[in-house]
Coordinates of C-alpha atoms and ligand atoms in Angstrom, one line a residue:
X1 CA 13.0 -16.7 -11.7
X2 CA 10.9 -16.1 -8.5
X3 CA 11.5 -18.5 -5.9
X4 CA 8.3 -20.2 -4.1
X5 CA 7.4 -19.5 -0.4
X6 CA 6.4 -22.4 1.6
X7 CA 4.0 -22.0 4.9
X8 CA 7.2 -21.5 7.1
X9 CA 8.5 -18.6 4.7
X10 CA 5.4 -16.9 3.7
X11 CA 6.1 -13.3 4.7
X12 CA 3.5 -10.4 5.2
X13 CA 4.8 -6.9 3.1
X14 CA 3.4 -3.7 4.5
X15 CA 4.1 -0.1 2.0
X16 CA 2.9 2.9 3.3
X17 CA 3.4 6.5 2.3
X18 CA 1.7 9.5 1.6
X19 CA 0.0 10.4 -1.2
X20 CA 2.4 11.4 -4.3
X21 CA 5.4 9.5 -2.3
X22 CA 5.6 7.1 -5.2
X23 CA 4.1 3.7 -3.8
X24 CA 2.3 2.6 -7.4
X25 CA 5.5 3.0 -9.0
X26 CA 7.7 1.6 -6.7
X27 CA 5.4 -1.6 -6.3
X28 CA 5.0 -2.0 -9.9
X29 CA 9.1 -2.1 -9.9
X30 CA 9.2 -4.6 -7.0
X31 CA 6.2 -6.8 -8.4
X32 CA 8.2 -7.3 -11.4
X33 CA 12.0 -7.7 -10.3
X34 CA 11.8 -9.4 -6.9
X35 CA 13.5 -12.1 -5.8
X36 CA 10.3 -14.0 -4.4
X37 CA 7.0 -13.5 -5.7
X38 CA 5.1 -10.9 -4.6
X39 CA 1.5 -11.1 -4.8
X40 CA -0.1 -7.8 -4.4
X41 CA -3.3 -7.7 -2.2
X42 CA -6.1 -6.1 -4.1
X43 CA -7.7 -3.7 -1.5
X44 CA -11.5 -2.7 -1.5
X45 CA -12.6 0.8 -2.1
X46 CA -15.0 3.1 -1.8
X47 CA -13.9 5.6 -4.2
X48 CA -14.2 6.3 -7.5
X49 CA -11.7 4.0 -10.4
X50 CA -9.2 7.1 -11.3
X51 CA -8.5 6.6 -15.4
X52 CA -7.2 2.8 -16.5
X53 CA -7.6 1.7 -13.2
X54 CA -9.9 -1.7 -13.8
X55 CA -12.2 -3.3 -11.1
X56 CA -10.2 -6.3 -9.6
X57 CA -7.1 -5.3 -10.6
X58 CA -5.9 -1.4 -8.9
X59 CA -8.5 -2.0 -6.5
X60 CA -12.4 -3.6 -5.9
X61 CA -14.5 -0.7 -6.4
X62 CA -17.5 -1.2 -3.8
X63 CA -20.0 1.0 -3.2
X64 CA -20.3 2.0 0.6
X65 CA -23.3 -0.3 0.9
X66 CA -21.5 -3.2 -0.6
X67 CA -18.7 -2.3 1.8
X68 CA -20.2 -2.1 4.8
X69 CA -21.9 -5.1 4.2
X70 CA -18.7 -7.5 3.8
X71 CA -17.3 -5.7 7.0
X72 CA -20.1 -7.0 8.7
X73 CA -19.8 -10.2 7.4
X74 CA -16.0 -9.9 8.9
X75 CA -14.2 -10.2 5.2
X76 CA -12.0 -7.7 6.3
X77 CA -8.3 -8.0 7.7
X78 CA -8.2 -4.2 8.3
X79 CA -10.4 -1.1 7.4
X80 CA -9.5 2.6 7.3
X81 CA -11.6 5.6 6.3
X82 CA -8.5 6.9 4.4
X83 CA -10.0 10.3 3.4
X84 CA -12.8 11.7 5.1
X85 CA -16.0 9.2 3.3
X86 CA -13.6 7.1 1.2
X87 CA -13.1 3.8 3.0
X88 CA -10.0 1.1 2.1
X89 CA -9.6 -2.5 3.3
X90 CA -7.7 -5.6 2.7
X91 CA -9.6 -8.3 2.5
X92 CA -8.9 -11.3 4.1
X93 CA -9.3 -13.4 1.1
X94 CA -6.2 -11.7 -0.5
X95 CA -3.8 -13.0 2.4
X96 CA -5.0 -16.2 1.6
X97 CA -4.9 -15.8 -2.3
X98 CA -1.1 -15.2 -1.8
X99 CA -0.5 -18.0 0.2
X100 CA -2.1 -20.5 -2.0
X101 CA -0.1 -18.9 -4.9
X102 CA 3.0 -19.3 -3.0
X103 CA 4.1 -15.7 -2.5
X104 CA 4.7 -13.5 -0.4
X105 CA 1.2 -10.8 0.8
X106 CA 2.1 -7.9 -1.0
X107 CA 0.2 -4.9 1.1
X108 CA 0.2 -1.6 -0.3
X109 CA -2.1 0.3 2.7
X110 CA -2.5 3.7 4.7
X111 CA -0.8 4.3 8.2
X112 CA -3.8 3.1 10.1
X113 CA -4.2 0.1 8.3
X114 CA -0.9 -0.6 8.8
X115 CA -0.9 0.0 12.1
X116 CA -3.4 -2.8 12.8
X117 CA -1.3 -5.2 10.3
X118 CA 1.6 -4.3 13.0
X119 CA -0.8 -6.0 16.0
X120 CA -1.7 -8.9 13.6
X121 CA 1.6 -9.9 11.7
X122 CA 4.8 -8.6 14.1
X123 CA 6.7 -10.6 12.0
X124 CA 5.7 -8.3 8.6
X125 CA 8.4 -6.4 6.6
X126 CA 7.5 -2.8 7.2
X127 CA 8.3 -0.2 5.0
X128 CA 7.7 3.6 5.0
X129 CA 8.2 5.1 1.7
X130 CA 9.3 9.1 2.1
X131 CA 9.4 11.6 -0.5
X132 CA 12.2 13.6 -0.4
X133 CA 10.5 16.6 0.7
X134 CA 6.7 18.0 1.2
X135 CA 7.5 20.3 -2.0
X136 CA 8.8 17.4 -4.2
X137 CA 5.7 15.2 -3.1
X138 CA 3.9 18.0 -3.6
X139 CA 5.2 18.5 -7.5
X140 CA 4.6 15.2 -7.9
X141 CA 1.1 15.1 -6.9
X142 CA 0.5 18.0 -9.6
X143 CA 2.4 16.6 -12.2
X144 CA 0.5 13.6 -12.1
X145 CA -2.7 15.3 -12.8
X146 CA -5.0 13.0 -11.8
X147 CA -7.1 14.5 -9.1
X148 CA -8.8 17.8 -8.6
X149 CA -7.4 20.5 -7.1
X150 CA -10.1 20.2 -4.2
X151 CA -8.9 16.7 -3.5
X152 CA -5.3 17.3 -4.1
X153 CA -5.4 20.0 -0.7
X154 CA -7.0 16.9 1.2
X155 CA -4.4 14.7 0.2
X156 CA -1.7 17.2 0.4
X157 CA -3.0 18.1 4.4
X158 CA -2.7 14.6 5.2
X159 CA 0.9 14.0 4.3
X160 CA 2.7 15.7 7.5
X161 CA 0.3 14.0 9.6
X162 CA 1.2 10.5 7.5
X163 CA 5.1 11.3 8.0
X164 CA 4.9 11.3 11.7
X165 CA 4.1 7.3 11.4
X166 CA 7.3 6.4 9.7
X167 CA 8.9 5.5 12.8
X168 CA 6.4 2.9 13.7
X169 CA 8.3 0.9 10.4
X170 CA 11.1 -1.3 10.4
X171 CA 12.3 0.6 7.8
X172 CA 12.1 3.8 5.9
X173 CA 13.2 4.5 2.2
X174 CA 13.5 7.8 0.8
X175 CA 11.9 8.1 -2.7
X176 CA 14.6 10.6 -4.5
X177 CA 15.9 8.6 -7.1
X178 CA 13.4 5.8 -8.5
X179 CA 16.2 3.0 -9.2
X180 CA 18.2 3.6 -6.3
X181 CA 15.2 3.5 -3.6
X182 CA 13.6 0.6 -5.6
X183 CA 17.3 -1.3 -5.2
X184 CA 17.2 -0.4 -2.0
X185 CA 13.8 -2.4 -1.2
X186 CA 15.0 -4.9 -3.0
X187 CA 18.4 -5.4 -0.9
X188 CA 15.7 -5.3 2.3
X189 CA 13.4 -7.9 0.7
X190 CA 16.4 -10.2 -0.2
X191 CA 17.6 -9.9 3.0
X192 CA 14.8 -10.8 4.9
X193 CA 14.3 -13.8 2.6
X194 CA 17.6 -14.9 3.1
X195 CA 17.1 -14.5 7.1
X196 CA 14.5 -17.1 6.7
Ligands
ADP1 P1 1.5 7.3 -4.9 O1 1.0 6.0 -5.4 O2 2.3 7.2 -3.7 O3 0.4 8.3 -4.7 P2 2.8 7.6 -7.5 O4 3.5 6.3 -7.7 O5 1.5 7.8 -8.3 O6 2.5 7.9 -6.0 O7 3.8 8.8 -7.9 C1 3.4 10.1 -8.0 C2 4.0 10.7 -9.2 O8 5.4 10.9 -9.0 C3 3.8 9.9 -10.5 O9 3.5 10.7 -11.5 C4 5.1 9.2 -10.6 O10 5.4 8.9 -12.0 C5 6.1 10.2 -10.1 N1 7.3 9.6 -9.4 C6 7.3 8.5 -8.6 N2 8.6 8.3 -8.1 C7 9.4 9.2 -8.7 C8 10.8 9.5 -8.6 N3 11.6 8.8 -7.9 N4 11.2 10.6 -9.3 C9 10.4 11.4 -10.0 N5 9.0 11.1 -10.2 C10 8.5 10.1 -9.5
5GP2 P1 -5.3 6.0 -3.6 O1 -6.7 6.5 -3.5 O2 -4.3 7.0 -4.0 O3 -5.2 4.7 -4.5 O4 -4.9 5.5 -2.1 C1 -5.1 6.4 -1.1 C2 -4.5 5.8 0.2 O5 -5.2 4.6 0.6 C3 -3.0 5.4 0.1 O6 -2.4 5.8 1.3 C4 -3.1 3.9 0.1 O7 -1.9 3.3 0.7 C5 -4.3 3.6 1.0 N1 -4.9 2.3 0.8 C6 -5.0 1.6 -0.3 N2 -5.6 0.4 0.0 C7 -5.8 0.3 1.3 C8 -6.3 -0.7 2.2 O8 -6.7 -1.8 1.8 N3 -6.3 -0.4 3.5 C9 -5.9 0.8 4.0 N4 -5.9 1.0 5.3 N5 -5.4 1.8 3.2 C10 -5.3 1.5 1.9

């Protein structure tokens, strides 16, 4: 049973990791067997929904327009042009939505975005997920199948650069084996909660 957060011990989550380091898995792990609740922040998006991944739920598929748009308005916490004309954000309205529901902000966001998160919430659990290797992520990436090989080279160029940010985290977990680096975020989480 997942214990409430009040104001005083809401806590702000950050994930990061390159493409293929294993984030989706690992937070669908931790959104189930945490100690606290985790309430994952739906981001916005400008790309297209991969396969099963349903409007709302993965992510808010916006058109740029549509995007643009609620930046202007300032709906945004953070924004990030992720890949090169495929924007991300977290939405305000999501920090809020875990509040309300008593859990902790569950963000699952690029280095940049994280960065800024940093500036806003110093107090956020950090977290840098590695893979265990460039070939592995690599592997991984392929094995998954999901994008083309045209977009699997952009993401796949980006992950060196993305690896230089993991020491701007509190902490960094290497993805080798999937129970033992989702225990290991679990010992983090617990012990944050218990430090507050
Ligand atoms: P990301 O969300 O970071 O791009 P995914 O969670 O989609 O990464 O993981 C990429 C692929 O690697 C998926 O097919 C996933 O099943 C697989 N995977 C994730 N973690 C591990 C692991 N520890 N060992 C082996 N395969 C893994
Ligand atoms: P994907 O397209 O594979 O779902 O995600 C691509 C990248 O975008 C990942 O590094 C992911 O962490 C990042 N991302 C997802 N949502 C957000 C967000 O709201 N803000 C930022 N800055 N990055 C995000």
């Amino acid at each position: 049973m997942s214990e409430s957060a009040t104001p005083e011990t809401f806590r702000v989550v950050v994930l990061s990791g390159p493409s293929g380091s294993g984030k989706t898995t690992i937070v669908e792990r931790l959104l189930r067997e945490a100690p606290m609740r985790l309430v994952k922040s739906v981001s916005a998006t400008t790309r297209s929904p991969r396969v099963g991944e349903v409007d709302g739920d993965a992510y808010y598929f916006l058109t740029l327009e549509e995007f643009q748009a609620r930046r202007l308005r300032d709906e945004f916490l953070e924004t990030a042009e992720v890949y090169q004309g495929l924007w991300y954000g977290t939405l305000k309205s999501e920090i809020d939505r875990a509040r309300q529901l008593g859990g902790w902000s569950f963000l699952e966001i690029d280095v940049q975005g994280a960065l800024r998160v940093m500036e806003l919430y110093p107090e956020a659990i950090t977290i840098f997920l590695a893979p265990p290797s460039m070939e592995v992520c690599e592997q991984r990436l392929r094995d998954r199948g999901t994008e083309s090989e045209e977009i699997l080279q952009r993401r796949l160029k980006k992950v060196a650069e993305e690896l230089s940010y993991a020491n701007r985290y509190k902490s960094t977990v290497v993805n080798d084996e999937l129970d033992r680096a989702v225990a290991e975020i679990l010992l983090l989480l617990q012990s944050q909660q218990n430090a507050a």
